[in-house]
PDB file of C-alpha atoms in Angstrom:
ATOM      1  CA  MET A 282     -62.694  55.066  42.746  1.00 51.00           C
ATOM      2  CA  ARG A 283     -60.833  51.905  43.370  1.00 51.00           C
ATOM      3  CA  ARG A 284     -62.662  50.247  40.459  1.00 54.00           C
ATOM      4  CA  MET A 285     -61.694  53.074  38.146  1.00 53.00           C
ATOM      5  CA  ILE A 286     -58.022  52.736  39.044  1.00 53.00           C
ATOM      6  CA  LEU A 287     -58.114  48.954  38.468  1.00 50.00           C
ATOM      7  CA  ALA A 288     -59.924  49.441  35.165  1.00 55.00           C
ATOM      8  CA  ALA A 289     -57.347  52.051  34.072  1.00 54.00           C
ATOM      9  CA  LEU A 290     -54.466  49.732  34.992  1.00 52.00           C
ATOM     10  CA  ALA A 291     -56.056  46.833  33.108  1.00 55.00           C
ATOM     11  CA  ALA A 292     -56.540  49.060  30.048  1.00 54.00           C
ATOM     12  CA  LEU A 293     -52.885  50.146  30.150  1.00 51.00           C
ATOM     13  CA  ALA A 294     -51.692  46.540  30.502  1.00 53.00           C
ATOM     14  CA  PHE A 295     -53.857  45.470  27.567  1.00 52.00           C
ATOM     15  CA  ALA A 296     -52.614  48.368  25.426  1.00 52.00           C
ATOM     16  CA  GLY A 297     -48.984  47.568  26.322  1.00 52.00           C
ATOM     17  CA  ALA A 298     -49.457  43.924  25.354  1.00 52.00           C
ATOM     18  CA  GLY A 299     -50.961  44.968  22.044  1.00 51.00           C
ATOM     19  CA  CYS A 300     -48.031  47.276  21.289  1.00 49.00           C
ATOM     20  CA  SER A 301     -45.443  44.591  21.925  1.00 49.00           C
ATOM     21  CA  ARG A 302     -47.340  42.143  19.703  1.00 49.00           C
ATOM     22  CA  GLY A 303     -47.459  44.758  16.990  1.00 48.00           C
ATOM     23  CA  ASP A 304     -43.700  45.279  17.228  1.00 50.00           C
ATOM     24  CA  GLU A 305     -43.079  41.520  16.854  1.00 50.00           C
ATOM     25  CA  ALA A 306     -45.286  41.369  13.774  1.00 51.00           C
ATOM     26  CA  GLN A 307     -43.386  44.242  12.168  1.00 55.00           C
ATOM     27  CA  GLN A 308     -39.921  42.677  12.675  1.00 57.00           C
ATOM     28  CA  GLU A 309     -38.520  41.202   9.489  1.00 58.00           C
ATOM     29  CA  PRO A 310     -36.104  38.297   9.269  1.00 54.00           C
ATOM     30  CA  THR A 311     -32.431  39.229   9.320  1.00 55.00           C
ATOM     31  CA  VAL A 312     -31.057  39.292   5.789  1.00 54.00           C
ATOM     32  CA  ARG A 313     -27.387  39.703   5.002  1.00 54.00           C
ATOM     33  CA  SER A 314     -26.597  42.706   2.882  1.00 54.00           C
ATOM     34  CA  SER A 315     -24.307  40.660   0.620  1.00 55.00           C
ATOM     35  CA  THR A 316     -23.975  37.020  -0.373  1.00 57.00           C
ATOM     36  CA  VAL A 317     -21.232  35.159   1.486  1.00 56.00           C
ATOM     37  CA  VAL A 318     -19.539  32.314  -0.361  1.00 60.00           C
ATOM     38  CA  ALA A 319     -17.371  30.057   1.806  1.00 59.00           C
ATOM     39  CA  PRO A 320     -15.578  26.858   0.752  1.00 59.00           C
ATOM     40  CA  GLU A 321     -16.952  23.567   2.061  1.00 51.00           C
ATOM     41  CA  THR A 322     -14.216  22.268   4.345  1.00 52.00           C
ATOM     42  CA  ARG A 323     -16.054  19.266   5.798  1.00 49.00           C
ATOM     43  CA  VAL A 324     -14.729  15.944   4.477  1.00 51.00           C
ATOM     44  CA  ASP A 325     -17.161  13.053   4.242  1.00 54.00           C
ATOM     45  CA  ALA A 326     -15.962   9.839   5.846  1.00 78.00           C
ATOM     46  CA  VAL A 327     -15.248   6.949   3.502  1.00 84.00           C
ATOM     47  CA  PRO A 328     -16.610   3.608   4.697  1.00 91.00           C
ATOM     48  CA  HIS A 329     -13.698   1.255   5.366  1.00 91.00           C
ATOM     49  CA  GLU A 330     -13.179  -1.946   7.329  1.00 90.00           C
ATOM     50  CA  GLU A 331     -10.531  -4.020   8.984  1.00 91.00           C
ATOM     51  CA  PRO A 332      -9.627  -6.779   6.486  1.00 93.00           C
ATOM     52  CA  ALA A 333     -11.411 -10.157   6.796  1.00 90.00           C
ATOM     53  CA  VAL A 334     -13.923  -8.972   9.412  1.00 89.00           C
ATOM     54  CA  ALA A 335     -16.965  -8.289   7.208  1.00 90.00           C
ATOM     55  CA  ARG A 336     -16.047  -9.727   3.777  1.00 92.00           C
ATOM     56  CA  GLN A 337     -13.853 -12.678   2.801  1.00 94.00           C
ATOM     57  CA  GLN A 338     -14.349 -13.330  -0.946  1.00 96.00           C
ATOM     58  CA  TRP A 339     -12.744 -11.022  -3.520  1.00 97.00           C
ATOM     59  CA  ARG A 340     -12.578 -11.032  -7.320  1.00 97.00           C
ATOM     60  CA  ALA A 341      -9.296 -10.027  -8.985  1.00 97.00           C
ATOM     61  CA  VAL A 342      -9.423  -6.761 -10.939  1.00 96.00           C
ATOM     62  CA  GLY A 343      -6.754  -5.717 -13.420  1.00 90.00           C
ATOM     63  CA  ASP A 344      -4.161  -7.656 -15.399  1.00 92.00           C
ATOM     64  CA  SER A 345      -1.548  -8.170 -12.662  1.00 90.00           C
ATOM     65  CA  ALA A 346      -4.062  -9.388 -10.071  1.00 95.00           C
ATOM     66  CA  ARG A 347      -5.683 -11.810 -12.523  1.00 95.00           C
ATOM     67  CA  ALA A 348      -2.339 -13.116 -13.851  1.00 93.00           C
ATOM     68  CA  ILE A 349      -0.343 -13.368 -10.620  1.00 95.00           C
ATOM     69  CA  THR A 350      -2.876 -14.008  -7.845  1.00 95.00           C
ATOM     70  CA  GLY A 351      -6.331 -14.715  -9.248  1.00 95.00           C
ATOM     71  CA  ASN A 352      -9.325 -14.346  -6.946  1.00 97.00           C
ATOM     72  CA  LEU A 353      -8.741 -14.072  -3.210  1.00 97.00           C
ATOM     73  CA  ARG A 354     -10.178 -15.432   0.014  1.00 97.00           C
ATOM     74  CA  VAL A 355      -9.119 -13.712   3.251  1.00 97.00           C
ATOM     75  CA  SER A 356      -9.893 -15.236   6.644  1.00 95.00           C
ATOM     76  CA  ILE A 357      -8.951 -14.790  10.277  1.00 94.00           C
ATOM     77  CA  GLU A 358      -6.973 -17.773  11.543  1.00 90.00           C
ATOM     78  CA  GLU A 359      -8.463 -18.008  15.031  1.00 84.00           C
ATOM     79  CA  ARG A 360      -9.867 -14.790  16.441  1.00 83.00           C
ATOM     80  CA  ARG A 361      -9.843 -11.095  15.638  1.00 83.00           C
ATOM     81  CA  GLY A 362      -6.358  -9.669  16.070  1.00 79.00           C
ATOM     82  CA  GLY A 363      -4.783 -13.010  15.152  1.00 84.00           C
ATOM     83  CA  PRO A 364      -3.024 -13.814  11.879  1.00 95.00           C
ATOM     84  CA  LEU A 365      -4.870 -13.549   8.572  1.00 96.00           C
ATOM     85  CA  ILE A 366      -4.729 -16.166   5.853  1.00 97.00           C
ATOM     86  CA  PHE A 367      -4.632 -14.812   2.290  1.00 98.00           C
ATOM     87  CA  ALA A 368      -5.498 -17.678  -0.092  1.00 97.00           C
ATOM     88  CA  PHE A 369      -5.008 -16.745  -3.751  1.00 97.00           C
ATOM     89  CA  ALA A 370      -6.608 -18.834  -6.507  1.00 96.00           C
ATOM     90  CA  THR A 371      -3.325 -19.308  -8.401  1.00 95.00           C
ATOM     91  CA  GLY A 372      -1.795 -21.388  -5.594  1.00 95.00           C
ATOM     92  CA  VAL A 373      -0.269 -18.795  -3.265  1.00 96.00           C
ATOM     93  CA  THR A 374      -1.162 -18.816   0.444  1.00 97.00           C
ATOM     94  CA  ILE A 375       0.159 -16.215   2.875  1.00 97.00           C
ATOM     95  CA  ARG A 376      -0.145 -16.188   6.653  1.00 98.00           C
ATOM     96  CA  ALA A 377       0.449 -12.664   7.996  1.00 97.00           C
ATOM     97  CA  GLN A 378       0.228 -10.821  11.314  1.00 96.00           C
ATOM     98  CA  LEU A 379      -0.958  -7.231  11.704  1.00 95.00           C
ATOM     99  CA  TYR A 380       1.709  -4.946  13.172  1.00 94.00           C
ATOM    100  CA  SER A 381       0.463  -1.412  12.417  1.00 94.00           C
ATOM    101  CA  VAL A 382      -2.479   0.645  11.167  1.00 95.00           C
ATOM    102  CA  VAL A 383      -1.702   3.967   9.447  1.00 95.00           C
ATOM    103  CA  PRO A 384      -3.678   6.569   7.484  1.00 95.00           C
ATOM    104  CA  ALA A 385      -3.446   5.936   3.730  1.00 95.00           C
ATOM    105  CA  GLU A 386      -1.987   9.422   3.269  1.00 95.00           C
ATOM    106  CA  THR A 387       1.151   8.309   5.195  1.00 92.00           C
ATOM    107  CA  ARG A 388       4.378   8.123   3.187  1.00 90.00           C
ATOM    108  CA  SER A 389       5.187   4.549   2.195  1.00 90.00           C
ATOM    109  CA  GLY A 390       8.935   4.892   1.735  1.00 85.00           C
ATOM    110  CA  VAL A 391       8.680   4.122  -1.977  1.00 87.00           C
ATOM    111  CA  GLY A 392       9.676   7.117  -4.073  1.00 83.00           C
ATOM    112  CA  GLY A 393       8.041   9.594  -1.684  1.00 84.00           C
ATOM    113  CA  GLN A 394       4.574   8.189  -2.453  1.00 91.00           C
ATOM    114  CA  SER A 395       1.796   7.695   0.060  1.00 93.00           C
ATOM    115  CA  PHE A 396       0.165   4.319   0.638  1.00 94.00           C
ATOM    116  CA  ALA A 397      -2.933   5.689  -1.122  1.00 95.00           C
ATOM    117  CA  ALA A 398      -0.852   6.403  -4.235  1.00 94.00           C
ATOM    118  CA  LEU A 399       0.748   2.938  -4.199  1.00 93.00           C
ATOM    119  CA  LEU A 400      -2.576   1.188  -3.744  1.00 94.00           C
ATOM    120  CA  GLY A 401      -4.568   3.428  -6.062  1.00 92.00           C
ATOM    121  CA  GLY A 402      -6.805   4.037  -3.065  1.00 89.00           C
ATOM    122  CA  ASP A 403      -8.408   6.789  -1.034  1.00 92.00           C
ATOM    123  CA  PRO A 404      -6.191   8.902   1.282  1.00 94.00           C
ATOM    124  CA  ARG A 405      -9.015   9.149   3.868  1.00 93.00           C
ATOM    125  CA  VAL A 406      -9.001   5.450   4.801  1.00 95.00           C
ATOM    126  CA  ASP A 407      -6.695   3.308   6.935  1.00 96.00           C
ATOM    127  CA  VAL A 408      -3.992   0.960   5.688  1.00 96.00           C
ATOM    128  CA  TYR A 409      -3.250  -2.216   7.640  1.00 96.00           C
ATOM    129  CA  LEU A 410       0.384  -3.340   7.584  1.00 95.00           C
ATOM    130  CA  TYR A 411       1.029  -7.072   7.903  1.00 95.00           C
ATOM    131  CA  ARG A 412       4.317  -8.888   8.450  1.00 95.00           C
ATOM    132  CA  VAL A 413       4.366 -12.097   6.389  1.00 96.00           C
ATOM    133  CA  MET A 414       4.966 -15.076   8.657  1.00 96.00           C
ATOM    134  CA  ASN A 415       4.700 -17.770   6.008  1.00 96.00           C
ATOM    135  CA  GLU A 416       4.298 -17.754   2.215  1.00 95.00           C
ATOM    136  CA  ASN A 417       3.438 -21.012   0.498  1.00 95.00           C
ATOM    137  CA  VAL A 418       3.819 -20.903  -3.290  1.00 95.00           C
ATOM    138  CA  THR A 419       2.799 -24.037  -5.205  1.00 94.00           C
ATOM    139  CA  THR A 420       4.486 -25.042  -8.443  1.00 89.00           C
ATOM    140  CA  SER A 421       1.265 -24.160 -10.255  1.00 86.00           C
ATOM    141  CA  ALA A 422       1.591 -20.465  -9.287  1.00 89.00           C
ATOM    142  CA  PRO A 423       2.251 -18.801 -12.660  1.00 85.00           C
ATOM    143  CA  ARG A 424       4.784 -16.206 -11.486  1.00 86.00           C
ATOM    144  CA  GLY A 425       6.098 -17.567  -8.218  1.00 88.00           C
ATOM    145  CA  GLY A 426       4.041 -15.527  -5.747  1.00 92.00           C
ATOM    146  CA  LEU A 427       3.191 -11.904  -5.044  1.00 94.00           C
ATOM    147  CA  CYS A 428       6.826 -10.820  -5.440  1.00 94.00           C
ATOM    148  CA  GLU A 429       7.360 -13.038  -8.498  1.00 90.00           C
ATOM    149  CA  GLY A 430       9.903 -15.493  -7.125  1.00 89.00           C
ATOM    150  CA  MET A 431      11.178 -13.332  -4.246  1.00 92.00           C
ATOM    151  CA  ARG A 432       9.915 -13.726  -0.679  1.00 93.00           C
ATOM    152  CA  THR A 433       7.071 -11.366   0.258  1.00 94.00           C
ATOM    153  CA  ARG A 434       7.899  -9.780   3.628  1.00 94.00           C
ATOM    154  CA  ILE A 435       5.291  -7.043   4.177  1.00 95.00           C
ATOM    155  CA  MET A 436       1.762  -6.449   2.866  1.00 96.00           C
ATOM    156  CA  ALA A 437      -0.105  -3.136   3.000  1.00 96.00           C
ATOM    157  CA  VAL A 438      -3.855  -3.803   2.839  1.00 97.00           C
ATOM    158  CA  SER A 439      -6.868  -1.512   2.597  1.00 96.00           C
ATOM    159  CA  GLU A 440     -10.581  -2.383   2.351  1.00 96.00           C
ATOM    160  CA  PHE A 441     -12.978   0.469   1.552  1.00 95.00           C
ATOM    161  CA  VAL A 442     -15.806   1.753  -0.639  1.00 95.00           C
ATOM    162  CA  ASP A 443     -14.463   3.365  -3.816  1.00 93.00           C
ATOM    163  CA  ALA A 444     -15.906   6.287  -5.800  1.00 90.00           C
ATOM    164  CA  SER A 445     -18.257   3.961  -7.710  1.00 91.00           C
ATOM    165  CA  GLY A 446     -19.804   2.711  -4.449  1.00 92.00           C
ATOM    166  CA  ARG A 447     -18.214  -0.784  -4.548  1.00 94.00           C
ATOM    167  CA  TRP A 448     -16.270  -2.435  -1.755  1.00 96.00           C
ATOM    168  CA  VAL A 449     -12.689  -2.899  -2.913  1.00 96.00           C
ATOM    169  CA  PHE A 450      -9.661  -4.652  -1.425  1.00 97.00           C
ATOM    170  CA  LYS A 451      -6.165  -3.384  -2.238  1.00 97.00           C
ATOM    171  CA  ILE A 452      -2.829  -5.050  -1.503  1.00 97.00           C
ATOM    172  CA  ALA A 453       0.720  -3.770  -1.967  1.00 96.00           C
ATOM    173  CA  ALA A 454       3.388  -6.459  -1.569  1.00 96.00           C
ATOM    174  CA  PHE A 455       6.923  -5.579  -0.407  1.00 94.00           C
ATOM    175  CA  ARG A 456      10.208  -7.498  -0.281  1.00 92.00           C
ATOM    176  CA  GLY A 457      13.517  -6.569   1.320  1.00 79.00           C
ATOM    177  CA  GLU A 458      14.378  -5.924   4.935  1.00 76.00           C
ATOM    178  CA  GLY A 459      12.950  -2.404   5.301  1.00 73.00           C
ATOM    179  CA  ALA A 460       9.407  -1.936   6.558  1.00 75.00           C
ATOM    180  CA  PRO A 461       7.253   0.508   4.581  1.00 79.00           C
ATOM    181  CA  GLY A 462       7.351   4.024   6.017  1.00 69.00           C
ATOM    182  CA  SER A 463      10.372   3.262   8.260  1.00 66.00           C
ATOM    183  CA  GLY A 464      12.871   5.201   6.184  1.00 61.00           C
ATOM    184  CA  ASP A 465      14.806   2.015   5.361  1.00 63.00           C
ATOM    185  CA  ASP A 466      15.053   0.522   1.903  1.00 64.00           C
ATOM    186  CA  THR A 467      11.524  -0.483   0.982  1.00 74.00           C
ATOM    187  CA  ILE A 468      11.065  -2.460  -2.211  1.00 89.00           C
ATOM    188  CA  LEU A 469       7.578  -2.581  -3.701  1.00 93.00           C
ATOM    189  CA  CYS A 470       6.929  -5.766  -5.672  1.00 94.00           C
ATOM    190  CA  ASN A 471       3.471  -5.044  -6.997  1.00 95.00           C
ATOM    191  CA  ALA A 472       0.015  -3.733  -6.103  1.00 96.00           C
ATOM    192  CA  TYR A 473      -3.131  -5.798  -6.556  1.00 97.00           C
ATOM    193  CA  ALA A 474      -6.802  -4.784  -6.671  1.00 97.00           C
ATOM    194  CA  TYR A 475      -9.943  -6.809  -5.914  1.00 97.00           C
ATOM    195  CA  THR A 476     -13.642  -6.131  -5.670  1.00 97.00           C
ATOM    196  CA  THR A 477     -16.562  -7.915  -4.029  1.00 92.00           C
ATOM    197  CA  GLN A 478     -17.839 -10.949  -5.953  1.00 69.00           C
TER     198      GLN A 478
END
């Protein structure tokens, strides 16, 4: 009798296991009854760097950069965080110290434009603001420096990969007492563009 009860229980357990396997096989994947279209809100990061850390040599792009500055070499004076030396091929050398890093979408103080608009750059990257400590303009400089005869006081700099996949270097030069984005009078001299050589 005991064997019959054990055999009956084993048969029931086997039958129950078979039923649950059958149910799993009959389940279909969940399919939505209608197509859902949602906008892609994720923004891809744009590769960008702190100036002079990874690349130092830049080729002038555009008429104003070629005519006023020529090609550019950027180097760190001593160690990272120290002053940068901007050596332009036309005979202009600037020594500048970093004082702020802001998103390129930040307002520059020039006509309500962002730094990205001034630089012709990407709003998703950072802009490094440098206070000019020393500007040496040789007599051979065709237009008297970045601000064409006036003293350059501030430089906004951005180094990033543009839409074509090239590393680019953008500079906006400012004169006057007001710092860009401070709300004071900010006077843009010119913007210059460079690409890797």
